Amino acid sequence: MEDKILVLKDIKKYYTGAQAVVMGLAGVDLSFSRGEFVAITGESGSGKSTLAHVLGGILPYENGEMYFRGSPTSHFDSLDWERYRRDNISFISQNYGILPGATVQKNVVSALLLSGMGKREAKGAAEKILRQVELWELRRRRAAKLSSGQKQRLSIARALAKPAPILIADEPTGNLDAENSAKVIELLAQAAKDRLVILVTHEFPEAEDLATRHIVLRDGLVVTDTPLRPANEPGAIRAPQRKKRSMSLYVAGLQTGSRPIWAATVAAFFALTAFAVFAFLGVFIINLDDTSTYRYDSSAFPNGSKTRIVVGTLDGSPMTQEDYDALLAVKEISSLEPNGYVTDVQYAYREGIDYQVSVNHEQAGPWGEQHYVTSHATVNDSAPYAQTIPLLPNGREFLAAGRLPENFYEVVAGPGGPSIGQTIHVGFYAPAKWSRDNVIWLDFRVVGATGWGKGVYFHESVGRFLMSAMQVTQTTHCYLPQDPEAAEPLEKGTFLCSDAEMENLNRVSEVTLTLPVTDPALLAQGTTELTLVAKDRSSPLRETSLHGLSNNRLLMVDAESFEALTGGLASEQVSLTISDYAYTDRILERIQSMGYIATSPYRLGATKQVPELAAERMQTLQICLTALIAVVALQIVLLRALFSVQTESFRTLSNIGLTSRTARASVLWQMMLFTLLGQLVGGAAVWMCGCNGVKRIEQMLRYLPPVYVLVLSGVHLAASLLSALLVIRSMEKQVYPLAGKNRDLNLEEGKEENR
Ligand code: ADP
Ligand code: MG
């Protein structure tokens, strides 16, 4: 039996259909050797194809035993059958079994590569075979464009390319004219020189002159088995050289490359799903932060600008230039306001915009006192917040024109603000720190312009002045330095207005104020307190300098005293401006890791949720989630449909030795590559939408921390993998019906075939 490569003993094969069980083979006993050229004939439905497929290890049999090289095969599992096919069988079917999208040459080369041949070797061997089947001239033509005769010759070329000991051809000449049929039979006869060639045909005469044996089947049984002439004496078996090399990427390329339009469609589809996943999931994630649905409570930090971050040292010690430099070096911090408290003081300079003036007319009293008029300014809540000249990160120019303020009364104006040379009338007010009516009015001269931020920027001394106003004196006392350009320079310890002016004012009295000294120089001299004599002016001084300071005192001191009071006041709290609220979390984390305390006033103050905004947010979340699920479901369903076009090619490739494992991996490869490509294109599209002002996407791009890009592409990848899994499953079911089935069990029960 050793010289018999295949031996069948009482082989039965049933097809279990929905209604009935059909007998394919009804007990076949046959044996075959290499060198034979066997022609199998019989009427249609007699079981020729069934026999061919059983011999080829493509269909399982239910009864009997098939021996391959003397060893039984009934215990084979799917993997064993795969190996059997891969190493021993070349199968040619009536419907050619070629890759229609690939070129003639590629068809043969791919078969050779699949059989384990090296690349260069395969090219040479392919040329030899293509010349043999007279297709070398057409090697660059797509297989789909060949005539049917040429297609069948190509199919044989592919089968011949594989160094398998058994070649099975199921009606290879069925579609061919006589001339082409003769060529095909001639090729098969040559192939039989060193292998077993089994030819299924219903046209016996065409093989009569070359076949070595003739078997006739009827109703699944062998009727006659006639030797025609001696079989060839085959040489030593060419052991198929198998290189341990994965073909999956190659097969993926073959599947995709031979269908350019299909590939473009799938790529576009992946780009679309990537875009949708990125957009919907991204918006979903940024909406998980519900800060924006809250109303701001200004009790802690009156200025709750979204882009403001307040930073202090852990021990409350003053910050140094080094601290400033370290903070400014953090990415996305666009400016640093050393006088951090100032940013919580509002200022008003545009009448009608920042403040309204109302005039009260007092009635004359019963004894005919002079009636008088007071004007009262109300500062709007929307008035801007004070800022002194900020520090900018390296390389950023603050000043656009003019110069920086050199003293208390000079300012730089931001874009759209007053122009250089103009004098503006500015009222400061800190409702959270001072009683609500207190507004300090001062005149400032614009000396510079900046393109940075908005509003006006004050000299640092204004910052220190307001800080001391808030810190030292609590609510009622303010210290104003001398105006260097005032007509009458003030002497130390005197007031801004003359005595004569004072006499005209109501309820003027003198007060003496003792204040702690903070200037290190003065402290070093042993001075710990500074006494200032000031006059209490409880009523409006004059309209331009004071509005609404009723019952409060405005104390004015000269520049030197002011310096002495506040000069050494280092700031332990600075305000940072970040380029976008989106970076808040990242920057807070960063600054805290640098060893500072940092807080976002906006976050801190967002305490009262607005129901409408909250509802809107919930809706956005729901829409995004629903859309996301829909996209993922659509991707899975559509991809399964799109990939079904590959089934036939997989079947063809499996006939010449593509294992299910490699096929699976090749689907996975395609999915991965398409996913990558789709993500690149989809990501670029998201980016472009962001740049072109699609609001939600623009928001998302800024708010989403970079690591979340990984989350987005991870979710899209997961959806792709899920699709891949389903595609693989349906492909396996159709191409590898034996996969996963253990044929040792229920041998007698006919099993459903998925052919
Ligand atoms: P032939 O190739 O000689 O025409 P087949 O081997 O294709 O014959 O068919 C043999 C018998 O098995 C026929 O009765 C046919 O109807 C049946 N048969 C073949 N394939 C299937 C199948 N997939 N499912 C059910 N019955 C089948
Ligand atoms: Mg048939």
JSON list of C-alpha atoms in Angstrom, two decimals, residues 176-271:
[
{"chain": "A", "resi": 176, "resn": "LEU", "atom": "CA", "xyz": [-13.59, 25.63, -23.33]},
{"chain": "A", "resi": 177, "resn": "ASP", "atom": "CA", "xyz": [-13.65, 25.04, -27.06]},
{"chain": "A", "resi": 178, "resn": "ALA", "atom": "CA", "xyz": [-11.99, 21.94, -28.47]},
{"chain": "A", "resi": 179, "resn": "GLU", "atom": "CA", "xyz": [-8.68, 23.60, -29.25]},
{"chain": "A", "resi": 180, "resn": "ASN", "atom": "CA", "xyz": [-8.29, 25.06, -25.76]},
{"chain": "A", "resi": 181, "resn": "SER", "atom": "CA", "xyz": [-9.50, 21.85, -24.15]},
{"chain": "A", "resi": 182, "resn": "ALA", "atom": "CA", "xyz": [-6.82, 19.90, -25.94]},
{"chain": "A", "resi": 183, "resn": "LYS", "atom": "CA", "xyz": [-4.15, 22.31, -24.67]},
{"chain": "A", "resi": 184, "resn": "VAL", "atom": "CA", "xyz": [-5.39, 21.95, -21.10]},
{"chain": "A", "resi": 185, "resn": "ILE", "atom": "CA", "xyz": [-5.47, 18.14, -21.24]},
{"chain": "A", "resi": 186, "resn": "GLU", "atom": "CA", "xyz": [-1.97, 18.14, -22.70]},
{"chain": "A", "resi": 187, "resn": "LEU", "atom": "CA", "xyz": [-0.74, 20.25, -19.77]},
{"chain": "A", "resi": 188, "resn": "LEU", "atom": "CA", "xyz": [-2.37, 17.93, -17.26]},
{"chain": "A", "resi": 189, "resn": "ALA", "atom": "CA", "xyz": [-0.83, 14.89, -18.93]},
{"chain": "A", "resi": 190, "resn": "GLN", "atom": "CA", "xyz": [2.59, 16.52, -18.60]},
{"chain": "A", "resi": 191, "resn": "ALA", "atom": "CA", "xyz": [1.92, 17.27, -14.96]},
{"chain": "A", "resi": 192, "resn": "ALA", "atom": "CA", "xyz": [1.18, 13.61, -14.39]},
{"chain": "A", "resi": 193, "resn": "LYS", "atom": "CA", "xyz": [4.82, 12.77, -15.09]},
{"chain": "A", "resi": 194, "resn": "ASP", "atom": "CA", "xyz": [5.69, 13.05, -11.42]},
{"chain": "A", "resi": 195, "resn": "ARG", "atom": "CA", "xyz": [2.36, 13.39, -9.67]},
{"chain": "A", "resi": 196, "resn": "LEU", "atom": "CA", "xyz": [-1.06, 11.93, -9.41]},
{"chain": "A", "resi": 197, "resn": "VAL", "atom": "CA", "xyz": [-3.41, 13.83, -11.71]},
{"chain": "A", "resi": 198, "resn": "ILE", "atom": "CA", "xyz": [-7.14, 13.27, -11.36]},
{"chain": "A", "resi": 199, "resn": "LEU", "atom": "CA", "xyz": [-9.26, 14.74, -14.11]},
{"chain": "A", "resi": 200, "resn": "VAL", "atom": "CA", "xyz": [-13.03, 14.93, -13.73]},
{"chain": "A", "resi": 201, "resn": "THR", "atom": "CA", "xyz": [-14.68, 15.36, -17.09]},
{"chain": "A", "resi": 202, "resn": "HIS", "atom": "CA", "xyz": [-17.89, 14.61, -18.91]},
{"chain": "A", "resi": 203, "resn": "GLU", "atom": "CA", "xyz": [-16.04, 14.61, -22.24]},
{"chain": "A", "resi": 204, "resn": "PHE", "atom": "CA", "xyz": [-14.01, 11.45, -21.98]},
{"chain": "A", "resi": 205, "resn": "PRO", "atom": "CA", "xyz": [-12.91, 11.36, -25.61]},
{"chain": "A", "resi": 206, "resn": "GLU", "atom": "CA", "xyz": [-10.76, 14.44, -25.18]},
{"chain": "A", "resi": 207, "resn": "ALA", "atom": "CA", "xyz": [-8.67, 12.66, -22.50]},
{"chain": "A", "resi": 208, "resn": "GLU", "atom": "CA", "xyz": [-8.78, 9.22, -24.03]},
{"chain": "A", "resi": 209, "resn": "ASP", "atom": "CA", "xyz": [-5.45, 9.50, -25.82]},
{"chain": "A", "resi": 210, "resn": "LEU", "atom": "CA", "xyz": [-3.49, 10.60, -22.77]},
{"chain": "A", "resi": 211, "resn": "ALA", "atom": "CA", "xyz": [-5.19, 9.21, -19.65]},
{"chain": "A", "resi": 212, "resn": "THR", "atom": "CA", "xyz": [-3.65, 6.12, -17.98]},
{"chain": "A", "resi": 213, "resn": "ARG", "atom": "CA", "xyz": [-6.89, 5.01, -16.36]},
{"chain": "A", "resi": 214, "resn": "HIS", "atom": "CA", "xyz": [-10.62, 5.57, -16.73]},
{"chain": "A", "resi": 215, "resn": "ILE", "atom": "CA", "xyz": [-13.09, 5.45, -13.81]},
{"chain": "A", "resi": 216, "resn": "VAL", "atom": "CA", "xyz": [-16.84, 5.72, -14.35]},
{"chain": "A", "resi": 217, "resn": "LEU", "atom": "CA", "xyz": [-19.18, 6.70, -11.53]},
{"chain": "A", "resi": 218, "resn": "ARG", "atom": "CA", "xyz": [-22.91, 6.29, -11.22]},
{"chain": "A", "resi": 219, "resn": "ASP", "atom": "CA", "xyz": [-25.08, 7.23, -8.26]},
{"chain": "A", "resi": 220, "resn": "GLY", "atom": "CA", "xyz": [-22.10, 7.65, -6.00]},
{"chain": "A", "resi": 221, "resn": "LEU", "atom": "CA", "xyz": [-20.59, 4.27, -6.86]},
{"chain": "A", "resi": 222, "resn": "VAL", "atom": "CA", "xyz": [-17.69, 3.15, -9.03]},
{"chain": "A", "resi": 223, "resn": "VAL", "atom": "CA", "xyz": [-19.12, 1.33, -12.08]},
{"chain": "A", "resi": 224, "resn": "THR", "atom": "CA", "xyz": [-15.94, 0.64, -14.04]},
{"chain": "A", "resi": 225, "resn": "ASP", "atom": "CA", "xyz": [-12.25, 1.17, -13.37]},
{"chain": "A", "resi": 226, "resn": "THR", "atom": "CA", "xyz": [-10.23, 0.53, -16.54]},
{"chain": "A", "resi": 227, "resn": "PRO", "atom": "CA", "xyz": [-6.46, 0.83, -16.99]},
{"chain": "A", "resi": 228, "resn": "LEU", "atom": "CA", "xyz": [-5.69, 2.39, -20.43]},
{"chain": "A", "resi": 229, "resn": "ARG", "atom": "CA", "xyz": [-1.93, 2.45, -20.55]},
{"chain": "A", "resi": 230, "resn": "PRO", "atom": "CA", "xyz": [0.96, 2.16, -18.09]},
{"chain": "A", "resi": 231, "resn": "ALA", "atom": "CA", "xyz": [1.38, 4.98, -15.64]},
{"chain": "A", "resi": 232, "resn": "ASN", "atom": "CA", "xyz": [4.48, 7.17, -15.56]},
{"chain": "A", "resi": 233, "resn": "GLU", "atom": "CA", "xyz": [7.38, 6.19, -13.35]},
{"chain": "A", "resi": 234, "resn": "PRO", "atom": "CA", "xyz": [7.61, 9.17, -11.07]},
{"chain": "A", "resi": 235, "resn": "GLY", "atom": "CA", "xyz": [11.00, 10.31, -9.76]},
{"chain": "A", "resi": 236, "resn": "ALA", "atom": "CA", "xyz": [11.82, 11.05, -6.17]},
{"chain": "A", "resi": 237, "resn": "ILE", "atom": "CA", "xyz": [9.31, 13.26, -4.46]},
{"chain": "A", "resi": 238, "resn": "ARG", "atom": "CA", "xyz": [10.22, 16.90, -4.42]},
{"chain": "A", "resi": 239, "resn": "ALA", "atom": "CA", "xyz": [9.77, 17.63, -0.76]},
{"chain": "A", "resi": 240, "resn": "PRO", "atom": "CA", "xyz": [7.93, 20.90, -0.67]},
{"chain": "A", "resi": 241, "resn": "GLN", "atom": "CA", "xyz": [10.37, 23.34, 0.84]},
{"chain": "A", "resi": 242, "resn": "ARG", "atom": "CA", "xyz": [8.51, 25.28, 3.38]},
{"chain": "A", "resi": 243, "resn": "LYS", "atom": "CA", "xyz": [10.04, 28.52, 4.57]},
{"chain": "A", "resi": 244, "resn": "LYS", "atom": "CA", "xyz": [8.81, 29.65, 7.95]},
{"chain": "A", "resi": 245, "resn": "ARG", "atom": "CA", "xyz": [7.48, 32.90, 6.73]},
{"chain": "A", "resi": 246, "resn": "SER", "atom": "CA", "xyz": [4.19, 34.61, 7.33]},
{"chain": "A", "resi": 247, "resn": "MET", "atom": "CA", "xyz": [2.19, 35.19, 4.17]},
{"chain": "A", "resi": 248, "resn": "SER", "atom": "CA", "xyz": [-0.60, 37.12, 5.86]},
{"chain": "A", "resi": 249, "resn": "LEU", "atom": "CA", "xyz": [0.61, 40.59, 4.93]},
{"chain": "A", "resi": 250, "resn": "TYR", "atom": "CA", "xyz": [1.25, 39.43, 1.39]},
{"chain": "A", "resi": 251, "resn": "VAL", "atom": "CA", "xyz": [-2.27, 38.00, 1.12]},
{"chain": "A", "resi": 252, "resn": "ALA", "atom": "CA", "xyz": [-3.70, 41.21, 2.58]},
{"chain": "A", "resi": 253, "resn": "GLY", "atom": "CA", "xyz": [-1.88, 43.16, -0.12]},
{"chain": "A", "resi": 254, "resn": "LEU", "atom": "CA", "xyz": [-3.08, 40.73, -2.77]},
{"chain": "A", "resi": 255, "resn": "GLN", "atom": "CA", "xyz": [-6.71, 41.04, -1.64]},
{"chain": "A", "resi": 256, "resn": "THR", "atom": "CA", "xyz": [-6.59, 44.81, -1.48]},
{"chain": "A", "resi": 257, "resn": "GLY", "atom": "CA", "xyz": [-4.26, 45.55, -4.36]},
{"chain": "A", "resi": 258, "resn": "SER", "atom": "CA", "xyz": [-6.32, 43.63, -6.87]},
{"chain": "A", "resi": 259, "resn": "ARG", "atom": "CA", "xyz": [-9.45, 45.69, -6.08]},
{"chain": "A", "resi": 260, "resn": "PRO", "atom": "CA", "xyz": [-8.45, 49.36, -6.29]},
{"chain": "A", "resi": 261, "resn": "ILE", "atom": "CA", "xyz": [-11.99, 50.72, -6.37]},
{"chain": "A", "resi": 262, "resn": "TRP", "atom": "CA", "xyz": [-13.10, 48.48, -3.56]},
{"chain": "A", "resi": 263, "resn": "ALA", "atom": "CA", "xyz": [-10.04, 49.45, -1.53]},
{"chain": "A", "resi": 264, "resn": "ALA", "atom": "CA", "xyz": [-10.74, 53.15, -2.08]},
{"chain": "A", "resi": 265, "resn": "THR", "atom": "CA", "xyz": [-14.33, 52.65, -0.97]},
{"chain": "A", "resi": 266, "resn": "VAL", "atom": "CA", "xyz": [-13.33, 50.81, 2.16]},
{"chain": "A", "resi": 267, "resn": "ALA", "atom": "CA", "xyz": [-10.65, 53.41, 2.95]},
{"chain": "A", "resi": 268, "resn": "ALA", "atom": "CA", "xyz": [-13.18, 56.20, 2.53]},
{"chain": "A", "resi": 269, "resn": "PHE", "atom": "CA", "xyz": [-15.60, 54.32, 4.74]},
{"chain": "A", "resi": 270, "resn": "PHE", "atom": "CA", "xyz": [-12.97, 53.94, 7.44]},
{"chain": "A", "resi": 271, "resn": "ALA", "atom": "CA", "xyz": [-12.12, 57.63, 7.18]}
]
